[in-house]
């Protein structure tokens, strides 16, 4: 009998095409989620609603994800991952097409909610999918590659969508997302390998949310998810009104491009160093975000705004990967079932924070002014930084202490 031996070099190769296809799905969800921030003035004018009301397009999307991610993850636990991902992406296509063709505000919100539901299902499996198709020891890098879809959406997708919205109309921006989605569906079908979801045995029943939160470190990670994402959304969802007040209304696409490029740099650096320096990277990300939003709160001087946007991108770009990796590490101390439940919980809390951020940001904008949004974001950044700094042992362990 002949035995085939896989060389160490071959074994360490990452499945790049599959990971990039997963990253393209992440790109779509992030782009659709944040695109209203770039075309908010056009949506406001076209739909005849206020900026705060138009901003709820972000809130409704996030609510759809937050409310359904955990129930859908539980209901589809026995479904094969690849068909499930293709199904979620197809629903995403339908939802964005509905948004682009919406005759009024109510239908638009329905389309956004449906897109959020599809994204919640996709997000609940994407990080685990990337982890399972990677070689042992390269899981963090695989997740970072898949999560690169987020900064790509911010650096390329949202500015491009903003430009399309300014030149043609916001509906054309969402129609373009639908066209991209068709290509992504084909890419996933062709290049992503089929994987099964690990099943629990009779001796190891599916863990509950309460049991998962009792695992040391998991709860602290979720606190940071809520505070960090809440702060980010409060300012990002209403960045167009902020830039208008700063005299940069015509530079929204350019500033979002600069922010997104900084995000790309951040996720590149995070991907290279996350497996050995999770804690240091998390502390740096929270610090940079806090400094940037504090600068937004302190002044609208255009030079400062440009620099703060770059610093913000450097702090935010790697954050999704950092938090998902931290949640996975904490959960894996009790096994893969806990880690999977922690990921589903993270998705729900992430999008609940986005929904709440859209609401809080809109209220602050309407009742006070845009500076109040920046102050609230900076305060939440401080809270995130404090939790990361204090949780040295389990949630954001010092290097070489975060192994099970």
mmCIF file of N, CA, C and O in Angstrom, residues 265-346:
data_model
loop_
_atom_site.group_PDB
_atom_site.id
_atom_site.type_symbol
_atom_site.label_atom_id
_atom_site.label_comp_id
_atom_site.label_asym_id
_atom_site.label_seq_id
_atom_site.Cartn_x
_atom_site.Cartn_y
_atom_site.Cartn_z
ATOM 1 N N UNK A 265 -4.564 48.921 6.053
ATOM 2 C CA UNK A 265 -3.255 48.830 6.702
ATOM 3 C C UNK A 265 -3.397 48.141 8.055
ATOM 4 O O UNK A 265 -2.589 47.269 8.427
ATOM 5 N N UNK A 266 -4.429 48.512 8.779
ATOM 6 C CA UNK A 266 -4.664 47.946 10.107
ATOM 7 C C UNK A 266 -4.907 46.445 10.045
ATOM 8 O O UNK A 266 -4.324 45.671 10.826
ATOM 9 N N UNK A 267 -5.767 46.015 9.126
ATOM 10 C CA UNK A 267 -6.073 44.581 9.087
ATOM 11 C C UNK A 267 -4.893 43.788 8.531
ATOM 12 O O UNK A 267 -4.674 42.634 8.921
ATOM 13 N N UNK A 268 -4.094 44.381 7.649
ATOM 14 C CA UNK A 268 -2.878 43.709 7.192
ATOM 15 C C UNK A 268 -1.928 43.476 8.360
ATOM 16 O O UNK A 268 -1.420 42.364 8.554
ATOM 17 N N UNK A 269 -1.705 44.506 9.151
ATOM 18 C CA UNK A 269 -0.796 44.374 10.293
ATOM 19 C C UNK A 269 -1.380 43.423 11.332
ATOM 20 O O UNK A 269 -0.653 42.587 11.905
ATOM 21 N N UNK A 270 -2.670 43.524 11.550
ATOM 22 C CA UNK A 270 -3.326 42.626 12.511
ATOM 23 C C UNK A 270 -3.197 41.178 12.085
ATOM 24 O O UNK A 270 -2.887 40.301 12.897
ATOM 25 N N UNK A 271 -3.421 40.912 10.808
ATOM 26 C CA UNK A 271 -3.328 39.547 10.321
ATOM 27 C C UNK A 271 -1.946 38.953 10.482
ATOM 28 O O UNK A 271 -1.793 37.751 10.730
ATOM 29 N N UNK A 272 -0.919 39.782 10.373
ATOM 30 C CA UNK A 272 0.449 39.290 10.497
ATOM 31 C C UNK A 272 0.855 39.019 11.948
ATOM 32 O O UNK A 272 1.722 38.186 12.214
ATOM 33 N N UNK A 273 0.231 39.716 12.899
ATOM 34 C CA UNK A 273 0.712 39.654 14.274
ATOM 35 C C UNK A 273 -0.299 39.151 15.297
ATOM 36 O O UNK A 273 0.042 38.995 16.465
ATOM 37 N N UNK A 274 -1.525 38.884 14.884
ATOM 38 C CA UNK A 274 -2.575 38.577 15.848
ATOM 39 C C UNK A 274 -2.322 37.288 16.625
ATOM 40 O O UNK A 274 -2.651 37.198 17.810
ATOM 41 N N UNK A 275 -1.710 36.289 15.991
ATOM 42 C CA UNK A 275 -1.531 35.012 16.664
ATOM 43 C C UNK A 275 -0.546 35.091 17.830
ATOM 44 O O UNK A 275 -0.517 34.201 18.673
ATOM 45 N N UNK A 276 0.240 36.158 17.907
ATOM 46 C CA UNK A 276 1.166 36.293 19.027
ATOM 47 C C UNK A 276 0.985 37.543 19.863
ATOM 48 O O UNK A 276 1.585 37.654 20.936
ATOM 49 N N UNK A 277 0.174 38.486 19.388
ATOM 50 C CA UNK A 277 0.086 39.779 20.076
ATOM 51 C C UNK A 277 -1.347 40.292 20.141
ATOM 52 O O UNK A 277 -1.612 41.468 19.895
ATOM 53 N N UNK A 278 -2.269 39.425 20.482
ATOM 54 C CA UNK A 278 -3.676 39.808 20.536
ATOM 55 C C UNK A 278 -3.914 40.954 21.511
ATOM 56 O O UNK A 278 -4.587 41.935 21.184
ATOM 57 N N UNK A 279 -3.376 40.849 22.695
ATOM 58 C CA UNK A 279 -3.631 41.863 23.719
ATOM 59 C C UNK A 279 -3.077 43.236 23.310
ATOM 60 O O UNK A 279 -3.763 44.247 23.404
ATOM 61 N N UNK A 280 -1.824 43.260 22.849
ATOM 62 C CA UNK A 280 -1.228 44.529 22.461
ATOM 63 C C UNK A 280 -1.974 45.191 21.323
ATOM 64 O O UNK A 280 -2.179 46.410 21.319
ATOM 65 N N UNK A 281 -2.412 44.407 20.360
ATOM 66 C CA UNK A 281 -3.162 44.955 19.235
ATOM 67 C C UNK A 281 -4.521 45.494 19.673
ATOM 68 O O UNK A 281 -4.973 46.536 19.186
ATOM 69 N N UNK A 282 -5.182 44.783 20.590
ATOM 70 C CA UNK A 282 -6.484 45.240 21.079
ATOM 71 C C UNK A 282 -6.348 46.556 21.836
ATOM 72 O O UNK A 282 -7.171 47.475 21.666
ATOM 73 N N UNK A 283 -5.336 46.667 22.675
ATOM 74 C CA UNK A 283 -5.106 47.915 23.407
ATOM 75 C C UNK A 283 -4.819 49.067 22.445
ATOM 76 O O UNK A 283 -5.324 50.182 22.620
ATOM 77 N N UNK A 284 -4.010 48.797 21.432
ATOM 78 C CA UNK A 284 -3.676 49.839 20.459
ATOM 79 C C UNK A 284 -4.911 50.281 19.676
ATOM 80 O O UNK A 284 -5.126 51.482 19.457
ATOM 81 N N UNK A 285 -5.734 49.325 19.262
ATOM 82 C CA UNK A 285 -6.930 49.655 18.494
ATOM 83 C C UNK A 285 -7.865 50.558 19.291
ATOM 84 O O UNK A 285 -8.365 51.568 18.783
ATOM 85 N N UNK A 286 -8.114 50.193 20.556
ATOM 86 C CA UNK A 286 -9.014 50.999 21.388
ATOM 87 C C UNK A 286 -8.440 52.384 21.648
ATOM 88 O O UNK A 286 -9.170 53.382 21.680
ATOM 89 N N UNK A 287 -7.130 52.466 21.831
ATOM 90 C CA UNK A 287 -6.485 53.761 22.067
ATOM 91 C C UNK A 287 -6.607 54.673 20.855
ATOM 92 O O UNK A 287 -6.957 55.861 20.977
ATOM 93 N N UNK A 288 -6.323 54.140 19.678
ATOM 94 C CA UNK A 288 -6.399 54.944 18.458
ATOM 95 C C UNK A 288 -7.830 55.415 18.192
ATOM 96 O O UNK A 288 -8.049 56.577 17.814
ATOM 97 N N UNK A 289 -8.802 54.529 18.403
ATOM 98 C CA UNK A 289 -10.191 54.918 18.195
ATOM 99 C C UNK A 289 -10.588 56.048 19.150
ATOM 100 O O UNK A 289 -11.241 57.016 18.750
ATOM 101 N N UNK A 290 -10.199 55.925 20.407
ATOM 102 C CA UNK A 290 -10.541 56.943 21.406
ATOM 103 C C UNK A 290 -9.912 58.289 21.057
ATOM 104 O O UNK A 290 -10.556 59.339 21.146
ATOM 105 N N UNK A 291 -8.646 58.275 20.652
ATOM 106 C CA UNK A 291 -7.968 59.518 20.286
ATOM 107 C C UNK A 291 -8.639 60.172 19.077
ATOM 108 O O UNK A 291 -8.835 61.399 19.043
ATOM 109 N N UNK A 292 -9.016 59.370 18.088
ATOM 110 C CA UNK A 292 -9.623 59.920 16.878
ATOM 111 C C UNK A 292 -10.973 60.553 17.166
ATOM 112 O O UNK A 292 -11.257 61.674 16.719
ATOM 113 N N UNK A 293 -11.826 59.857 17.906
ATOM 114 C CA UNK A 293 -13.152 60.401 18.185
ATOM 115 C C UNK A 293 -13.082 61.590 19.141
ATOM 116 O O UNK A 293 -13.907 62.509 19.042
ATOM 117 N N UNK A 294 -12.095 61.585 20.039
ATOM 118 C CA UNK A 294 -11.901 62.760 20.897
ATOM 119 C C UNK A 294 -11.505 63.972 20.061
ATOM 120 O O UNK A 294 -11.936 65.104 20.339
ATOM 121 N N UNK A 295 -10.695 63.749 19.030
ATOM 122 C CA UNK A 295 -10.324 64.842 18.135
ATOM 123 C C UNK A 295 -11.540 65.357 17.378
ATOM 124 O O UNK A 295 -11.718 66.575 17.204
ATOM 125 N N UNK A 296 -12.409 64.448 16.912
ATOM 126 C CA UNK A 296 -13.651 64.865 16.253
ATOM 127 C C UNK A 296 -14.489 65.732 17.186
ATOM 128 O O UNK A 296 -15.127 66.702 16.756
ATOM 129 N N UNK A 297 -14.527 65.356 18.468
ATOM 130 C CA UNK A 297 -15.329 66.103 19.434
ATOM 131 C C UNK A 297 -14.728 67.468 19.744
ATOM 132 O O UNK A 297 -15.450 68.430 20.014
ATOM 133 N N UNK A 298 -13.404 67.557 19.690
ATOM 134 C CA UNK A 298 -12.725 68.784 20.118
ATOM 135 C C UNK A 298 -12.748 69.870 19.057
ATOM 136 O O UNK A 298 -12.820 71.062 19.371
ATOM 137 N N UNK A 299 -12.718 69.489 17.792
ATOM 138 C CA UNK A 299 -12.611 70.498 16.741
ATOM 139 C C UNK A 299 -13.108 69.952 15.408
ATOM 140 O O UNK A 299 -13.102 68.743 15.193
ATOM 141 N N UNK A 300 -13.527 70.869 14.533
ATOM 142 C CA UNK A 300 -13.881 70.502 13.165
ATOM 143 C C UNK A 300 -12.870 71.087 12.178
ATOM 144 O O UNK A 300 -13.172 71.193 10.982
ATOM 145 N N UNK A 301 -11.699 71.462 12.687
ATOM 146 C CA UNK A 301 -10.644 71.958 11.802
ATOM 147 C C UNK A 301 -10.339 70.886 10.754
ATOM 148 O O UNK A 301 -10.128 69.717 11.086
ATOM 149 N N UNK A 302 -10.316 71.267 9.495
ATOM 150 C CA UNK A 302 -10.257 70.284 8.425
ATOM 151 C C UNK A 302 -9.003 69.423 8.460
ATOM 152 O O UNK A 302 -9.065 68.209 8.221
ATOM 153 N N UNK A 303 -7.857 70.021 8.784
ATOM 154 C CA UNK A 303 -6.622 69.232 8.848
ATOM 155 C C UNK A 303 -6.719 68.172 9.947
ATOM 156 O O UNK A 303 -6.291 67.023 9.760
ATOM 157 N N UNK A 304 -7.305 68.554 11.082
ATOM 158 C CA UNK A 304 -7.462 67.605 12.185
ATOM 159 C C UNK A 304 -8.427 66.490 11.803
ATOM 160 O O UNK A 304 -8.208 65.318 12.122
ATOM 161 N N UNK A 305 -9.498 66.838 11.107
ATOM 162 C CA UNK A 305 -10.486 65.844 10.694
ATOM 163 C C UNK A 305 -9.843 64.796 9.784
ATOM 164 O O UNK A 305 -10.074 63.586 9.937
ATOM 165 N N UNK A 306 -9.018 65.234 8.847
ATOM 166 C CA UNK A 306 -8.341 64.295 7.958
ATOM 167 C C UNK A 306 -7.434 63.342 8.732
ATOM 168 O O UNK A 306 -7.460 62.127 8.512
ATOM 169 N N UNK A 307 -6.640 63.906 9.638
ATOM 170 C CA UNK A 307 -5.725 63.068 10.432
ATOM 171 C C UNK A 307 -6.516 62.121 11.326
ATOM 172 O O UNK A 307 -6.190 60.930 11.443
ATOM 173 N N UNK A 308 -7.573 62.632 11.955
ATOM 174 C CA UNK A 308 -8.387 61.798 12.846
ATOM 175 C C UNK A 308 -9.043 60.652 12.076
ATOM 176 O O UNK A 308 -9.164 59.534 12.593
ATOM 177 N N UNK A 309 -9.459 60.905 10.828
ATOM 178 C CA UNK A 309 -10.061 59.844 10.027
ATOM 179 C C UNK A 309 -9.058 58.726 9.766
ATOM 180 O O UNK A 309 -9.404 57.531 9.808
ATOM 181 N N UNK A 310 -7.811 59.089 9.519
ATOM 182 C CA UNK A 310 -6.770 58.086 9.313
ATOM 183 C C UNK A 310 -6.501 57.290 10.589
ATOM 184 O O UNK A 310 -6.378 56.054 10.558
ATOM 185 N N UNK A 311 -6.408 58.000 11.720
ATOM 186 C CA UNK A 311 -6.169 57.329 13.000
ATOM 187 C C UNK A 311 -7.335 56.403 13.333
ATOM 188 O O UNK A 311 -7.147 55.281 13.822
ATOM 189 N N UNK A 312 -8.538 56.862 13.087
ATOM 190 C CA UNK A 312 -9.750 56.050 13.303
ATOM 191 C C UNK A 312 -9.678 54.760 12.496
ATOM 192 O O UNK A 312 -9.955 53.665 12.996
ATOM 193 N N UNK A 313 -9.298 54.874 11.225
ATOM 194 C CA UNK A 313 -9.188 53.689 10.390
ATOM 195 C C UNK A 313 -8.137 52.717 10.898
ATOM 196 O O UNK A 313 -8.343 51.499 10.886
ATOM 197 N N UNK A 314 -7.011 53.232 11.366
ATOM 198 C CA UNK A 314 -5.970 52.371 11.911
ATOM 199 C C UNK A 314 -6.462 51.630 13.154
ATOM 200 O O UNK A 314 -6.083 50.481 13.401
ATOM 201 N N UNK A 315 -7.312 52.293 13.940
ATOM 202 C CA UNK A 315 -7.839 51.652 15.138
ATOM 203 C C UNK A 315 -8.960 50.681 14.851
ATOM 204 O O UNK A 315 -9.077 49.631 15.508
ATOM 205 N N UNK A 316 -9.770 50.974 13.840
ATOM 206 C CA UNK A 316 -10.962 50.167 13.598
ATOM 207 C C UNK A 316 -10.711 48.967 12.680
ATOM 208 O O UNK A 316 -11.339 47.914 12.840
ATOM 209 N N UNK A 317 -9.820 49.077 11.711
ATOM 210 C CA UNK A 317 -9.679 48.067 10.672
ATOM 211 C C UNK A 317 -9.521 46.648 11.181
ATOM 212 O O UNK A 317 -10.173 45.723 10.699
ATOM 213 N N UNK A 318 -8.656 46.437 12.167
ATOM 214 C CA UNK A 318 -8.415 45.100 12.673
ATOM 215 C C UNK A 318 -9.345 44.666 13.781
ATOM 216 O O UNK A 318 -9.272 43.513 14.235
ATOM 217 N N UNK A 319 -10.223 45.563 14.212
ATOM 218 C CA UNK A 319 -11.065 45.262 15.366
ATOM 219 C C UNK A 319 -11.975 44.047 15.183
ATOM 220 O O UNK A 319 -12.076 43.214 16.088
ATOM 221 N N UNK A 320 -12.670 43.883 14.046
ATOM 222 C CA UNK A 320 -13.500 42.679 13.899
ATOM 223 C C UNK A 320 -12.703 41.389 14.062
ATOM 224 O O UNK A 320 -13.143 40.449 14.741
ATOM 225 N N UNK A 321 -11.523 41.341 13.475
ATOM 226 C CA UNK A 321 -10.687 40.151 13.605
ATOM 227 C C UNK A 321 -10.230 39.960 15.041
ATOM 228 O O UNK A 321 -10.224 38.837 15.568
ATOM 229 N N UNK A 322 -9.839 41.044 15.696
ATOM 230 C CA UNK A 322 -9.378 40.963 17.086
ATOM 231 C C UNK A 322 -10.473 40.421 18.005
ATOM 232 O O UNK A 322 -10.229 39.532 18.830
ATOM 233 N N UNK A 323 -11.680 40.944 17.854
ATOM 234 C CA UNK A 323 -12.758 40.545 18.755
ATOM 235 C C UNK A 323 -13.225 39.120 18.463
ATOM 236 O O UNK A 323 -13.516 38.355 19.388
ATOM 237 N N UNK A 324 -13.309 38.748 17.186
ATOM 238 C CA UNK A 324 -13.711 37.381 16.873
ATOM 239 C C UNK A 324 -12.654 36.374 17.329
ATOM 240 O O UNK A 324 -12.983 35.296 17.819
ATOM 241 N N UNK A 325 -11.388 36.747 17.182
ATOM 242 C CA UNK A 325 -10.324 35.859 17.645
ATOM 243 C C UNK A 325 -10.332 35.752 19.159
ATOM 244 O O UNK A 325 -10.161 34.659 19.726
ATOM 245 N N UNK A 326 -10.531 36.878 19.859
ATOM 246 C CA UNK A 326 -10.580 36.850 21.319
ATOM 247 C C UNK A 326 -11.737 35.993 21.812
ATOM 248 O O UNK A 326 -11.593 35.213 22.763
ATOM 249 N N UNK A 327 -12.895 36.128 21.152
ATOM 250 C CA UNK A 327 -14.048 35.313 21.539
ATOM 251 C C UNK A 327 -13.782 33.836 21.293
ATOM 252 O O UNK A 327 -14.114 32.977 22.117
ATOM 253 N N UNK A 328 -13.158 33.519 20.155
ATOM 254 C CA UNK A 328 -12.839 32.129 19.846
ATOM 255 C C UNK A 328 -11.845 31.539 20.829
ATOM 256 O O UNK A 328 -12.007 30.403 21.289
ATOM 257 N N UNK A 329 -10.808 32.308 21.176
ATOM 258 C CA UNK A 329 -9.812 31.822 22.131
ATOM 259 C C UNK A 329 -10.440 31.564 23.502
ATOM 260 O O UNK A 329 -10.168 30.536 24.139
ATOM 261 N N UNK A 330 -11.253 32.504 23.949
ATOM 262 C CA UNK A 330 -11.885 32.335 25.263
ATOM 263 C C UNK A 330 -12.822 31.132 25.269
ATOM 264 O O UNK A 330 -12.819 30.323 26.206
ATOM 265 N N UNK A 331 -13.619 30.992 24.211
ATOM 266 C CA UNK A 331 -14.560 29.881 24.151
ATOM 267 C C UNK A 331 -13.893 28.534 24.006
ATOM 268 O O UNK A 331 -14.356 27.528 24.566
ATOM 269 N N UNK A 332 -12.775 28.481 23.276
ATOM 270 C CA UNK A 332 -12.100 27.206 23.037
ATOM 271 C C UNK A 332 -11.530 26.596 24.304
ATOM 272 O O UNK A 332 -11.182 25.414 24.313
ATOM 273 N N UNK A 333 -11.431 27.369 25.369
ATOM 274 C CA UNK A 333 -10.988 26.779 26.638
ATOM 275 C C UNK A 333 -11.964 25.708 27.113
ATOM 276 O O UNK A 333 -11.602 24.828 27.879
ATOM 277 N N UNK A 334 -13.211 25.823 26.667
ATOM 278 C CA UNK A 334 -14.230 24.826 27.028
ATOM 279 C C UNK A 334 -14.695 24.000 25.834
ATOM 280 O O UNK A 334 -15.673 23.275 25.944
ATOM 281 N N UNK A 335 -14.027 24.172 24.674
ATOM 282 C CA UNK A 335 -14.357 23.337 23.538
ATOM 283 C C UNK A 335 -14.960 24.100 22.373
ATOM 284 O O UNK A 335 -15.409 25.240 22.516
ATOM 285 N N UNK A 336 -14.986 23.472 21.182
ATOM 286 C CA UNK A 336 -15.491 24.144 19.971
ATOM 287 C C UNK A 336 -16.966 24.513 20.032
ATOM 288 O O UNK A 336 -17.387 25.472 19.392
ATOM 289 N N UNK A 337 -17.773 23.760 20.783
ATOM 290 C CA UNK A 337 -19.198 24.089 20.863
ATOM 291 C C UNK A 337 -19.395 25.435 21.549
ATOM 292 O O UNK A 337 -20.209 26.265 21.119
ATOM 293 N N UNK A 338 -18.646 25.673 22.632
ATOM 294 C CA UNK A 338 -18.710 26.967 23.316
ATOM 295 C C UNK A 338 -18.186 28.065 22.400
ATOM 296 O O UNK A 338 -18.762 29.166 22.336
ATOM 297 N N UNK A 339 -17.102 27.778 21.673
ATOM 298 C CA UNK A 339 -16.530 28.784 20.775
ATOM 299 C C UNK A 339 -17.535 29.182 19.694
ATOM 300 O O UNK A 339 -17.669 30.365 19.362
ATOM 301 N N UNK A 340 -18.250 28.216 19.131
ATOM 302 C CA UNK A 340 -19.257 28.520 18.109
ATOM 303 C C UNK A 340 -20.398 29.357 18.669
ATOM 304 O O UNK A 340 -20.889 30.292 18.033
ATOM 305 N N UNK A 341 -20.846 29.004 19.876
ATOM 306 C CA UNK A 341 -21.915 29.781 20.503
ATOM 307 C C UNK A 341 -21.448 31.194 20.796
ATOM 308 O O UNK A 341 -22.201 32.168 20.642
ATOM 309 N N UNK A 342 -20.191 31.330 21.217
ATOM 310 C CA UNK A 342 -19.637 32.660 21.478
ATOM 311 C C UNK A 342 -19.612 33.492 20.202
ATOM 312 O O UNK A 342 -19.902 34.701 20.230
ATOM 313 N N UNK A 343 -19.287 32.864 19.062
ATOM 314 C CA UNK A 343 -19.274 33.603 17.796
ATOM 315 C C UNK A 343 -20.674 34.071 17.411
ATOM 316 O O UNK A 343 -20.865 35.191 16.943
ATOM 317 N N UNK A 344 -21.672 33.200 17.597
ATOM 318 C CA UNK A 344 -23.047 33.595 17.286
ATOM 319 C C UNK A 344 -23.508 34.727 18.198
ATOM 320 O O UNK A 344 -24.184 35.671 17.760
ATOM 321 N N UNK A 345 -23.128 34.647 19.470
ATOM 322 C CA UNK A 345 -23.477 35.718 20.408
ATOM 323 C C UNK A 345 -22.798 37.017 20.014
ATOM 324 O O UNK A 345 -23.406 38.099 20.086
ATOM 325 N N UNK A 346 -21.544 36.923 19.593
ATOM 326 C CA UNK A 346 -20.820 38.122 19.161
ATOM 327 C C UNK A 346 -21.530 38.798 17.993
ATOM 328 O O UNK A 346 -21.673 40.025 17.966
#
